[in-house]
Amino acid sequence: MSVIKKIIPSRSGLPLRGALVIAIAAAGMSAGAVQAQTLNIVSWGGAYSDSQLKAYHEPWEKKSGDTIINIDKSSNALSGLRAQVQAGNVTWDLVDMLPSDALIACSEGLIEPLDADTLFAPAPDGTPASEDFIEGSLGECFVPQIVYSNIVAFNTEMFPGDKQPDSIDDVFNLEEFPGKRALQKKPINNLEWALVADGVAPEDVYATLDTDEGIERAFAKLDTIKDSVIWWEEGAQPPQLLADKEVAFASAYNGRIFNAEVNEKQPFSIVWDAQVFELDGWVVPTGKLDKVKDYLMFATDTQRLADQAKYISYGPARTSSASLVSTHADTGIDMKPHMPTYGPNFETAIPKDDEFWADNLDELSQRFNAWLAR
């Protein structure tokens, strides 16, 4: 009303009704201009960011008029956010982050607490969001989007014949399965796989890793393949290394391999044994919640999570989304065998222990880097 009062007594000479029309139109244009904004959203790149683009970003841009800029920096999200906060210039509005990093960021006050039933839409049947997301998946400052796994894949053309790898033990067996291995340059996943390959049951991995003897055992097993490893840091590298036959095996996110195998027709196959199964989702940098809350509610609703699963082989993090996913949007293939949670794929899965890594990541990263340098 304050805008109308200022405009009505204008020198335009228009009658009151005409002035009101102009005032209301001007107020509407002003509100629209404020609402349309640019969102800087940090993610992982590759097939994963493509799935977000199709399922979340493009529909939101069409709905809201906002512009979304995707930044491929999630592999260094925690350190990047720390640096921006320390510099007093936080340019990221929403960040795709792992739960273990989110625990740390939350404890350091880098990200906002998130009230599930206030910020996220209920399921279509009215179930509150807090009850619809997979049990235990919501964090104080974290909301999951997808369930995915870290796996090891291989190029089938490098192992002709009947005998092909089918277990994590084979990744450590240089004699029967020769060739370079590409592994991510971090202790997470590698230490778990080393213990399983050394005979530790998947369900006992973290109890073993929580001891000095267990850590020594894991590094000793990694020693057996160290000279045959190419270390990768960006998620796009493993499929490329496999396609170029620079390596026979590569650890990777299962969605990256799915994209290469199904969309790019690469001769890849996944070793599902001892997959490290985890969540991935959104965190909001401190001070950015008002800017992104509308997008966040949209991008975490039942339909959007189901839509993402049509483009990539990651399971939706909401229970109500599962029944809405059936086939791949581009090829029409059945998505079930490509999901980490598919029965045969999940038999020996290791649920990543985020609290363990939140407590031990810095120390084990230092030890891992020192081991690499030897």
mmCIF file of C-alpha atoms in Angstrom:
data_model
loop_
_atom_site.group_PDB
_atom_site.id
_atom_site.type_symbol
_atom_site.label_atom_id
_atom_site.label_comp_id
_atom_site.label_asym_id
_atom_site.label_seq_id
_atom_site.Cartn_x
_atom_site.Cartn_y
_atom_site.Cartn_z
ATOM 1 C CA MET A 1 0.000 0.000 0.000
ATOM 2 C CA SER A 2 2.898 2.378 0.608
ATOM 3 C CA VAL A 3 3.876 2.100 -3.057
ATOM 4 C CA ILE A 4 0.321 2.954 -4.163
ATOM 5 C CA LYS A 5 0.139 5.979 -1.869
ATOM 6 C CA LYS A 6 3.325 7.378 -3.347
ATOM 7 C CA ILE A 7 2.246 6.867 -6.930
ATOM 8 C CA ILE A 8 -1.390 8.065 -6.802
ATOM 9 C CA PRO A 9 -0.563 11.735 -6.203
ATOM 10 C CA SER A 10 1.738 11.776 -9.205
ATOM 11 C CA ARG A 11 1.878 14.528 -11.766
ATOM 12 C CA SER A 12 0.671 12.191 -14.519
ATOM 13 C CA GLY A 13 -2.807 13.669 -14.509
ATOM 14 C CA LEU A 14 -4.322 10.183 -14.692
ATOM 15 C CA PRO A 15 -7.532 9.521 -12.821
ATOM 16 C CA LEU A 16 -7.280 7.589 -9.570
ATOM 17 C CA ARG A 17 -8.252 4.268 -11.166
ATOM 18 C CA GLY A 18 -5.567 4.537 -13.864
ATOM 19 C CA ALA A 19 -2.970 5.446 -11.293
ATOM 20 C CA LEU A 20 -3.928 2.399 -9.262
ATOM 21 C CA VAL A 21 -3.475 0.125 -12.275
ATOM 22 C CA ILE A 22 -0.026 1.531 -12.924
ATOM 23 C CA ALA A 23 0.889 1.298 -9.242
ATOM 24 C CA ILE A 24 -0.179 -2.316 -8.996
ATOM 25 C CA ALA A 25 1.618 -3.229 -12.219
ATOM 26 C CA ALA A 26 4.766 -1.483 -11.042
ATOM 27 C CA ALA A 27 4.597 -3.237 -7.695
ATOM 28 C CA GLY A 28 4.176 -6.585 -9.469
ATOM 29 C CA MET A 29 7.146 -5.956 -11.749
ATOM 30 C CA SER A 30 9.242 -4.963 -8.773
ATOM 31 C CA ALA A 31 8.309 -8.124 -6.867
ATOM 32 C CA GLY A 32 9.076 -10.278 -9.903
ATOM 33 C CA ALA A 33 12.453 -8.650 -10.308
ATOM 34 C CA VAL A 34 13.290 -9.391 -6.679
ATOM 35 C CA GLN A 35 12.148 -12.993 -6.930
ATOM 36 C CA ALA A 36 14.207 -13.831 -10.005
ATOM 37 C CA GLN A 37 17.732 -14.538 -8.803
ATOM 38 C CA THR A 38 20.899 -16.437 -9.576
ATOM 39 C CA LEU A 39 21.597 -19.522 -7.464
ATOM 40 C CA ASN A 40 25.177 -20.785 -7.266
ATOM 41 C CA ILE A 41 24.790 -24.496 -6.634
ATOM 42 C CA VAL A 42 27.795 -26.716 -5.983
ATOM 43 C CA SER A 43 27.743 -30.336 -7.140
ATOM 44 C CA TRP A 44 29.924 -33.163 -8.445
ATOM 45 C CA GLY A 45 29.784 -32.713 -12.210
ATOM 46 C CA GLY A 46 29.408 -35.379 -14.886
ATOM 47 C CA ALA A 47 26.387 -37.671 -15.099
ATOM 48 C CA TYR A 48 25.292 -36.743 -11.586
ATOM 49 C CA SER A 49 25.060 -33.020 -12.279
ATOM 50 C CA ASP A 50 23.333 -33.822 -15.568
ATOM 51 C CA SER A 51 20.655 -35.741 -13.649
ATOM 52 C CA GLN A 52 20.170 -32.780 -11.315
ATOM 53 C CA LEU A 53 19.946 -30.439 -14.283
ATOM 54 C CA LYS A 54 17.130 -32.461 -15.839
ATOM 55 C CA ALA A 55 15.258 -33.346 -12.658
ATOM 56 C CA TYR A 56 15.675 -30.168 -10.586
ATOM 57 C CA HIS A 57 17.407 -27.209 -12.210
ATOM 58 C CA GLU A 58 15.650 -26.860 -15.546
ATOM 59 C CA PRO A 59 12.136 -27.359 -14.088
ATOM 60 C CA TRP A 60 12.911 -24.841 -11.347
ATOM 61 C CA GLU A 61 14.254 -22.247 -13.770
ATOM 62 C CA LYS A 62 11.088 -22.616 -15.836
ATOM 63 C CA LYS A 63 8.875 -22.390 -12.742
ATOM 64 C CA SER A 64 10.626 -19.526 -10.949
ATOM 65 C CA GLY A 65 12.550 -17.523 -13.529
ATOM 66 C CA ASP A 66 15.724 -18.069 -11.507
ATOM 67 C CA THR A 67 19.068 -18.806 -13.141
ATOM 68 C CA ILE A 68 21.074 -21.711 -11.729
ATOM 69 C CA ILE A 69 24.837 -21.826 -12.101
ATOM 70 C CA ASN A 70 26.270 -25.292 -11.459
ATOM 71 C CA ILE A 71 29.761 -25.363 -9.916
ATOM 72 C CA ASP A 72 31.664 -28.661 -9.978
ATOM 73 C CA LYS A 73 33.415 -28.356 -6.621
ATOM 74 C CA SER A 74 31.758 -30.938 -4.373
ATOM 75 C CA SER A 75 34.911 -33.048 -4.198
ATOM 76 C CA ASN A 76 36.423 -30.183 -2.166
ATOM 77 C CA ALA A 77 33.197 -28.792 -0.728
ATOM 78 C CA LEU A 78 34.207 -28.758 2.936
ATOM 79 C CA SER A 79 37.565 -27.072 2.428
ATOM 80 C CA GLY A 80 36.068 -24.686 -0.106
ATOM 81 C CA LEU A 81 33.300 -23.646 2.261
ATOM 82 C CA ARG A 82 35.764 -23.176 5.095
ATOM 83 C CA ALA A 83 37.915 -20.945 2.902
ATOM 84 C CA GLN A 84 34.947 -18.797 1.858
ATOM 85 C CA VAL A 85 33.776 -18.380 5.449
ATOM 86 C CA GLN A 86 37.280 -17.432 6.608
ATOM 87 C CA ALA A 87 37.523 -14.900 3.783
ATOM 88 C CA GLY A 88 34.122 -13.472 4.715
ATOM 89 C CA ASN A 89 32.850 -13.979 1.170
ATOM 90 C CA VAL A 90 30.497 -16.947 0.824
ATOM 91 C CA THR A 91 29.487 -17.138 -2.852
ATOM 92 C CA TRP A 92 27.965 -20.634 -2.760
ATOM 93 C CA ASP A 93 24.213 -20.722 -2.102
ATOM 94 C CA LEU A 94 23.604 -24.466 -1.893
ATOM 95 C CA VAL A 95 26.118 -27.288 -1.685
ATOM 96 C CA ASP A 96 25.864 -30.976 -2.545
ATOM 97 C CA MET A 97 27.891 -32.641 0.214
ATOM 98 C CA LEU A 98 28.562 -36.037 1.744
ATOM 99 C CA PRO A 99 27.002 -36.716 5.163
ATOM 100 C CA SER A 100 30.402 -37.160 6.828
ATOM 101 C CA ASP A 101 31.518 -33.731 5.650
ATOM 102 C CA ALA A 102 28.127 -32.291 6.583
ATOM 103 C CA LEU A 103 28.596 -33.483 10.175
ATOM 104 C CA ILE A 104 31.887 -31.591 10.348
ATOM 105 C CA ALA A 105 30.537 -28.494 8.608
ATOM 106 C CA CYS A 106 27.519 -28.457 10.924
ATOM 107 C CA SER A 107 29.668 -28.743 14.060
ATOM 108 C CA GLU A 108 31.833 -25.864 12.805
ATOM 109 C CA GLY A 109 28.815 -23.642 12.145
ATOM 110 C CA LEU A 110 29.484 -23.457 8.408
ATOM 111 C CA ILE A 111 25.989 -24.614 7.408
ATOM 112 C CA GLU A 112 22.398 -24.068 8.521
ATOM 113 C CA PRO A 113 20.311 -26.426 10.705
ATOM 114 C CA LEU A 114 17.406 -27.782 8.645
ATOM 115 C CA ASP A 115 13.949 -28.461 10.096
ATOM 116 C CA ALA A 116 12.598 -31.258 7.892
ATOM 117 C CA ASP A 117 8.873 -30.749 8.316
ATOM 118 C CA THR A 118 9.142 -26.991 7.830
ATOM 119 C CA LEU A 119 11.505 -26.923 4.871
ATOM 120 C CA PHE A 120 10.620 -30.092 2.949
ATOM 121 C CA ALA A 121 7.304 -31.065 1.384
ATOM 122 C CA PRO A 122 5.288 -33.947 2.819
ATOM 123 C CA ALA A 123 4.756 -37.102 0.768
ATOM 124 C CA PRO A 124 1.760 -37.128 -1.595
ATOM 125 C CA ASP A 125 -0.242 -39.097 0.987
ATOM 126 C CA GLY A 126 0.491 -36.494 3.654
ATOM 127 C CA THR A 127 3.281 -38.351 5.446
ATOM 128 C CA PRO A 128 5.586 -35.730 6.993
ATOM 129 C CA ALA A 129 8.963 -35.379 5.340
ATOM 130 C CA SER A 130 10.702 -36.441 8.548
ATOM 131 C CA GLU A 131 8.979 -39.831 8.243
ATOM 132 C CA ASP A 132 9.268 -40.168 4.462
ATOM 133 C CA PHE A 133 13.028 -39.879 4.045
ATOM 134 C CA ILE A 134 14.935 -43.136 4.576
ATOM 135 C CA GLU A 135 15.268 -43.817 8.284
ATOM 136 C CA GLY A 136 18.353 -42.229 9.758
ATOM 137 C CA SER A 137 19.196 -40.333 6.584
ATOM 138 C CA LEU A 138 18.262 -36.811 7.702
ATOM 139 C CA GLY A 139 20.939 -34.949 9.605
ATOM 140 C CA GLU A 140 20.769 -31.840 11.721
ATOM 141 C CA CYS A 141 22.113 -29.814 8.786
ATOM 142 C CA PHE A 142 21.744 -32.334 5.938
ATOM 143 C CA VAL A 143 18.932 -33.539 3.672
ATOM 144 C CA PRO A 144 19.633 -36.516 1.367
ATOM 145 C CA GLN A 145 18.765 -36.654 -2.304
ATOM 146 C CA ILE A 146 20.024 -40.045 -3.357
ATOM 147 C CA VAL A 147 21.407 -43.362 -2.222
ATOM 148 C CA TYR A 148 24.499 -44.386 -4.155
ATOM 149 C CA SER A 149 27.530 -46.565 -3.831
ATOM 150 C CA ASN A 150 31.239 -46.481 -4.327
ATOM 151 C CA ILE A 151 32.123 -49.526 -6.374
ATOM 152 C CA VAL A 152 34.953 -50.986 -8.418
ATOM 153 C CA ALA A 153 34.326 -51.539 -12.121
ATOM 154 C CA PHE A 154 36.406 -53.170 -14.822
ATOM 155 C CA ASN A 155 36.784 -53.111 -18.589
ATOM 156 C CA THR A 156 35.464 -56.474 -19.800
ATOM 157 C CA GLU A 157 37.658 -56.362 -22.922
ATOM 158 C CA MET A 158 40.751 -56.586 -20.728
ATOM 159 C CA PHE A 159 39.633 -59.936 -19.309
ATOM 160 C CA PRO A 160 38.507 -62.039 -22.267
ATOM 161 C CA GLY A 161 37.252 -65.546 -21.683
ATOM 162 C CA ASP A 162 35.095 -67.061 -19.017
ATOM 163 C CA LYS A 163 37.012 -65.878 -15.950
ATOM 164 C CA GLN A 164 36.083 -62.322 -15.103
ATOM 165 C CA PRO A 165 36.364 -60.472 -11.785
ATOM 166 C CA ASP A 166 33.417 -60.782 -9.425
ATOM 167 C CA SER A 167 34.740 -59.925 -5.967
ATOM 168 C CA ILE A 168 36.743 -57.232 -4.215
ATOM 169 C CA ASP A 169 39.432 -59.886 -3.655
ATOM 170 C CA ASP A 170 40.018 -59.903 -7.410
ATOM 171 C CA VAL A 171 40.911 -56.213 -7.352
ATOM 172 C CA PHE A 172 43.840 -57.097 -5.110
ATOM 173 C CA ASN A 173 44.795 -60.166 -7.163
ATOM 174 C CA LEU A 174 47.451 -58.899 -9.584
ATOM 175 C CA GLU A 175 48.476 -62.386 -10.661
ATOM 176 C CA GLU A 176 45.118 -63.602 -11.964
ATOM 177 C CA PHE A 177 43.822 -60.167 -12.938
ATOM 178 C CA PRO A 178 46.795 -58.091 -14.078
ATOM 179 C CA GLY A 179 46.693 -54.427 -15.013
ATOM 180 C CA LYS A 180 46.657 -51.026 -13.393
ATOM 181 C CA ARG A 181 44.021 -50.044 -10.853
ATOM 182 C CA ALA A 182 42.576 -46.536 -10.511
ATOM 183 C CA LEU A 183 41.594 -45.664 -6.954
ATOM 184 C CA GLN A 184 40.424 -42.408 -5.444
ATOM 185 C CA LYS A 185 43.158 -40.476 -3.683
ATOM 186 C CA LYS A 186 41.664 -40.646 -0.190
ATOM 187 C CA PRO A 187 41.498 -43.235 2.598
ATOM 188 C CA ILE A 188 37.694 -43.604 2.496
ATOM 189 C CA ASN A 189 36.593 -46.778 0.663
ATOM 190 C CA ASN A 190 40.163 -47.934 0.061
ATOM 191 C CA LEU A 191 40.699 -48.917 3.698
ATOM 192 C CA GLU A 192 37.327 -50.678 3.833
ATOM 193 C CA TRP A 193 38.013 -52.641 0.647
ATOM 194 C CA ALA A 194 41.518 -53.570 1.789
ATOM 195 C CA LEU A 195 40.144 -55.128 4.970
ATOM 196 C CA VAL A 196 37.436 -57.074 3.140
ATOM 197 C CA ALA A 197 40.016 -58.353 0.655
ATOM 198 C CA ASP A 198 42.128 -59.391 3.638
ATOM 199 C CA GLY A 199 39.304 -61.504 5.045
ATOM 200 C CA VAL A 200 37.317 -59.130 7.283
ATOM 201 C CA ALA A 201 33.532 -59.546 7.030
ATOM 202 C CA PRO A 202 31.765 -56.424 5.700
ATOM 203 C CA GLU A 203 29.815 -56.022 8.935
ATOM 204 C CA ASP A 204 33.065 -56.018 10.955
ATOM 205 C CA VAL A 205 34.973 -53.496 8.850
ATOM 206 C CA TYR A 206 34.547 -50.422 11.048
ATOM 207 C CA ALA A 207 35.082 -52.266 14.313
ATOM 208 C CA THR A 208 38.370 -53.499 12.835
ATOM 209 C CA LEU A 209 39.287 -50.127 11.402
ATOM 210 C CA ASP A 210 38.700 -48.537 14.799
ATOM 211 C CA THR A 211 41.849 -50.264 16.125
ATOM 212 C CA ASP A 212 45.522 -49.578 15.473
ATOM 213 C CA GLU A 213 45.944 -53.163 14.339
ATOM 214 C CA GLY A 214 43.075 -52.812 11.880
ATOM 215 C CA ILE A 215 44.554 -49.680 10.339
ATOM 216 C CA GLU A 216 47.934 -51.370 9.988
ATOM 217 C CA ARG A 217 46.241 -54.370 8.388
ATOM 218 C CA ALA A 218 44.437 -52.188 5.835
ATOM 219 C CA PHE A 219 47.572 -50.305 4.808
ATOM 220 C CA ALA A 220 49.532 -53.551 4.586
ATOM 221 C CA LYS A 221 46.937 -54.907 2.131
ATOM 222 C CA LEU A 222 47.049 -51.704 0.084
ATOM 223 C CA ASP A 223 50.830 -52.111 -0.061
ATOM 224 C CA THR A 224 50.308 -55.240 -2.190
ATOM 225 C CA ILE A 225 48.856 -53.198 -5.078
ATOM 226 C CA LYS A 226 50.337 -49.743 -4.434
ATOM 227 C CA ASP A 227 52.776 -49.902 -7.343
ATOM 228 C CA SER A 228 49.924 -50.734 -9.725
ATOM 229 C CA VAL A 229 47.614 -47.880 -8.711
ATOM 230 C CA ILE A 230 46.810 -44.652 -10.548
ATOM 231 C CA TRP A 231 45.235 -42.245 -8.072
ATOM 232 C CA TRP A 232 42.281 -40.163 -9.242
ATOM 233 C CA GLU A 233 40.721 -37.036 -7.725
ATOM 234 C CA GLU A 234 37.862 -36.041 -10.052
ATOM 235 C CA GLY A 235 34.837 -38.270 -10.678
ATOM 236 C CA ALA A 236 35.144 -38.030 -14.474
ATOM 237 C CA GLN A 237 38.554 -39.699 -14.461
ATOM 238 C CA PRO A 238 37.725 -43.379 -13.718
ATOM 239 C CA PRO A 239 35.414 -43.982 -16.732
ATOM 240 C CA GLN A 240 37.916 -42.290 -19.016
ATOM 241 C CA LEU A 241 40.834 -44.326 -17.670
ATOM 242 C CA LEU A 242 38.811 -47.514 -18.150
ATOM 243 C CA ALA A 243 37.700 -46.543 -21.661
ATOM 244 C CA ASP A 244 41.295 -45.758 -22.675
ATOM 245 C CA LYS A 245 42.417 -49.069 -21.135
ATOM 246 C CA GLU A 246 44.988 -47.256 -19.033
ATOM 247 C CA VAL A 247 43.614 -49.284 -16.133
ATOM 248 C CA ALA A 248 41.834 -52.627 -15.866
ATOM 249 C CA PHE A 249 39.916 -51.704 -12.692
ATOM 250 C CA ALA A 250 38.706 -48.377 -11.363
ATOM 251 C CA SER A 251 36.868 -47.359 -8.258
ATOM 252 C CA ALA A 252 34.023 -45.021 -9.135
ATOM 253 C CA TYR A 253 30.563 -43.798 -8.252
ATOM 254 C CA ASN A 254 28.134 -46.363 -9.601
ATOM 255 C CA GLY A 255 26.196 -43.682 -11.513
ATOM 256 C CA ARG A 256 29.282 -42.720 -13.507
ATOM 257 C CA ILE A 257 29.768 -46.307 -14.618
ATOM 258 C CA PHE A 258 26.078 -46.681 -15.407
ATOM 259 C CA ASN A 259 26.256 -43.641 -17.667
ATOM 260 C CA ALA A 260 29.335 -44.925 -19.473
ATOM 261 C CA GLU A 261 27.959 -48.456 -19.816
ATOM 262 C CA VAL A 262 24.372 -47.640 -20.839
ATOM 263 C CA ASN A 263 24.548 -44.251 -22.545
ATOM 264 C CA GLU A 264 28.057 -44.431 -23.997
ATOM 265 C CA LYS A 265 28.038 -48.201 -24.688
ATOM 266 C CA GLN A 266 31.361 -48.773 -22.921
ATOM 267 C CA PRO A 267 32.353 -52.405 -22.150
ATOM 268 C CA PHE A 268 32.239 -51.931 -18.389
ATOM 269 C CA SER A 269 30.962 -54.148 -15.615
ATOM 270 C CA ILE A 270 30.551 -53.428 -11.903
ATOM 271 C CA VAL A 271 31.903 -55.565 -9.095
ATOM 272 C CA TRP A 272 29.085 -55.053 -6.592
ATOM 273 C CA ASP A 273 30.852 -57.049 -3.893
ATOM 274 C CA ALA A 274 31.671 -54.827 -0.880
ATOM 275 C CA GLN A 275 30.129 -51.726 -2.391
ATOM 276 C CA VAL A 276 30.363 -48.855 0.092
ATOM 277 C CA PHE A 277 26.810 -47.665 0.265
ATOM 278 C CA GLU A 278 25.988 -44.109 1.274
ATOM 279 C CA LEU A 279 23.885 -41.003 0.905
ATOM 280 C CA ASP A 280 24.447 -37.711 -0.795
ATOM 281 C CA GLY A 281 22.490 -34.527 -0.322
ATOM 282 C CA TRP A 282 22.167 -30.813 0.240
ATOM 283 C CA VAL A 283 23.573 -28.473 2.862
ATOM 284 C CA VAL A 284 22.922 -24.742 3.066
ATOM 285 C CA PRO A 285 25.821 -22.361 3.848
ATOM 286 C CA THR A 286 25.118 -20.205 6.879
ATOM 287 C CA GLY A 287 23.122 -17.133 5.938
ATOM 288 C CA LYS A 288 21.804 -18.563 2.661
ATOM 289 C CA LEU A 289 18.638 -20.327 3.821
ATOM 290 C CA ASP A 290 16.182 -17.576 2.917
ATOM 291 C CA LYS A 291 17.635 -17.407 -0.574
ATOM 292 C CA VAL A 292 17.375 -21.125 -1.354
ATOM 293 C CA LYS A 293 14.501 -22.464 0.760
ATOM 294 C CA ASP A 294 11.942 -22.367 -2.072
ATOM 295 C CA TYR A 295 14.268 -24.198 -4.436
ATOM 296 C CA LEU A 296 15.203 -26.647 -1.675
ATOM 297 C CA MET A 297 11.583 -27.600 -1.007
ATOM 298 C CA PHE A 298 11.020 -28.148 -4.723
ATOM 299 C CA ALA A 299 14.204 -30.150 -5.303
ATOM 300 C CA THR A 300 13.585 -32.536 -2.401
ATOM 301 C CA ASP A 301 9.949 -33.389 -3.036
ATOM 302 C CA THR A 302 8.730 -36.867 -3.967
ATOM 303 C CA GLN A 303 8.420 -36.283 -7.704
ATOM 304 C CA ARG A 304 11.770 -34.558 -8.168
ATOM 305 C CA LEU A 305 13.702 -37.345 -6.419
ATOM 306 C CA ALA A 306 11.870 -39.928 -8.521
ATOM 307 C CA ASP A 307 12.663 -37.931 -11.651
ATOM 308 C CA GLN A 308 16.370 -37.908 -10.872
ATOM 309 C CA ALA A 309 16.401 -41.701 -10.624
ATOM 310 C CA LYS A 310 15.202 -41.856 -14.229
ATOM 311 C CA TYR A 311 18.471 -40.327 -15.398
ATOM 312 C CA ILE A 312 21.031 -42.003 -13.160
ATOM 313 C CA SER A 313 21.248 -45.248 -11.223
ATOM 314 C CA TYR A 314 21.008 -43.723 -7.760
ATOM 315 C CA GLY A 315 18.057 -44.592 -5.582
ATOM 316 C CA PRO A 316 15.808 -41.758 -4.354
ATOM 317 C CA ALA A 317 16.167 -40.955 -0.666
ATOM 318 C CA ARG A 318 12.398 -40.680 -0.081
ATOM 319 C CA THR A 319 10.309 -43.799 0.418
ATOM 320 C CA SER A 320 7.393 -42.275 -1.492
ATOM 321 C CA SER A 321 9.578 -41.807 -4.586
ATOM 322 C CA ALA A 322 10.449 -45.463 -5.136
ATOM 323 C CA SER A 323 7.172 -46.489 -6.779
ATOM 324 C CA LEU A 324 7.454 -43.620 -9.272
ATOM 325 C CA VAL A 325 10.697 -44.918 -10.785
ATOM 326 C CA SER A 326 10.738 -47.819 -13.217
ATOM 327 C CA THR A 327 12.717 -47.289 -16.432
ATOM 328 C CA HIS A 328 15.558 -45.150 -17.684
ATOM 329 C CA ALA A 329 14.303 -41.950 -19.306
ATOM 330 C CA ASP A 330 16.648 -42.125 -22.307
ATOM 331 C CA THR A 331 16.926 -45.836 -23.113
ATOM 332 C CA GLY A 332 13.845 -47.370 -21.478
ATOM 333 C CA ILE A 333 15.851 -50.091 -19.736
ATOM 334 C CA ASP A 334 14.757 -51.437 -16.369
ATOM 335 C CA MET A 335 16.602 -49.474 -13.695
ATOM 336 C CA LYS A 336 16.268 -52.051 -10.920
ATOM 337 C CA PRO A 337 19.409 -54.145 -11.661
ATOM 338 C CA HIS A 338 21.448 -50.953 -11.797
ATOM 339 C CA MET A 339 20.392 -49.696 -8.377
ATOM 340 C CA PRO A 340 22.751 -50.170 -5.419
ATOM 341 C CA THR A 341 19.818 -51.378 -3.328
ATOM 342 C CA TYR A 342 18.808 -54.136 -5.772
ATOM 343 C CA GLY A 343 18.872 -57.427 -3.817
ATOM 344 C CA PRO A 344 21.815 -59.254 -5.470
ATOM 345 C CA ASN A 345 23.873 -56.054 -5.555
ATOM 346 C CA PHE A 346 23.282 -55.336 -1.893
ATOM 347 C CA GLU A 347 24.171 -58.683 -0.295
ATOM 348 C CA THR A 348 27.682 -57.686 0.837
ATOM 349 C CA ALA A 349 27.194 -53.911 0.921
ATOM 350 C CA ILE A 350 29.070 -51.893 3.516
ATOM 351 C CA PRO A 351 27.037 -49.009 4.931
ATOM 352 C CA LYS A 352 29.487 -46.154 5.178
ATOM 353 C CA ASP A 353 29.956 -45.104 8.796
ATOM 354 C CA ASP A 354 29.764 -41.316 8.596
ATOM 355 C CA GLU A 355 30.411 -40.798 12.297
ATOM 356 C CA PHE A 356 33.582 -42.871 12.063
ATOM 357 C CA TRP A 357 34.845 -40.761 9.189
ATOM 358 C CA ALA A 358 33.781 -37.492 10.803
ATOM 359 C CA ASP A 359 35.878 -38.455 13.828
ATOM 360 C CA ASN A 360 38.845 -39.937 11.960
ATOM 361 C CA LEU A 361 39.053 -38.346 8.509
ATOM 362 C CA ASP A 362 41.735 -35.762 9.281
ATOM 363 C CA GLU A 363 44.009 -38.210 11.074
ATOM 364 C CA LEU A 364 43.605 -41.007 8.516
ATOM 365 C CA SER A 365 43.994 -38.576 5.607
ATOM 366 C CA GLN A 366 47.343 -37.440 7.027
ATOM 367 C CA ARG A 367 48.416 -41.041 7.437
ATOM 368 C CA PHE A 368 47.183 -41.914 3.945
ATOM 369 C CA ASN A 369 49.082 -39.025 2.367
ATOM 370 C CA ALA A 370 52.234 -39.964 4.272
ATOM 371 C CA TRP A 371 51.817 -43.567 3.039
ATOM 372 C CA LEU A 372 51.476 -42.335 -0.542
ATOM 373 C CA ALA A 373 54.664 -40.319 -0.233
ATOM 374 C CA ARG A 374 56.733 -43.289 0.895
#
